[in-house]
Amino acid sequence: QNPFAGKPEGVALLDINLRPTPGVENAPVGLVPKNSRVRVLNIKDNWAEIDIIEFGRPKENPEHAERGWVNRRYIEIKEP
């Protein structure tokens, strides 16, 4: 059984910093490029925990995380 089944997907509206926690207190752990497809795993206040499904452009730094938190106003969420 797929644990991600039924989770909404979305698209990054612009380049967004990927954070380790929901807030700007911690340094970014990655970048979500504009037009990247993401899966929304969790919502907390104005933040969305996401997993990048497909990058909008090639990944700039292989060390960057592909899962973390973004401000949800920068993601266009599509309900499943």
CSV table of C-alpha atoms in Angstrom, one decimal, residues 1-6:
chain,number,residue,atom,x,y,z
A,1,GLN,CA,0.0,0.0,0.0
A,2,ASN,CA,1.3,3.4,-1.0
A,3,PRO,CA,1.7,5.7,2.1
A,4,PHE,CA,1.4,8.7,-0.3
A,5,ALA,CA,-1.9,7.7,-1.9
A,6,GLY,CA,-4.4,10.4,-1.5
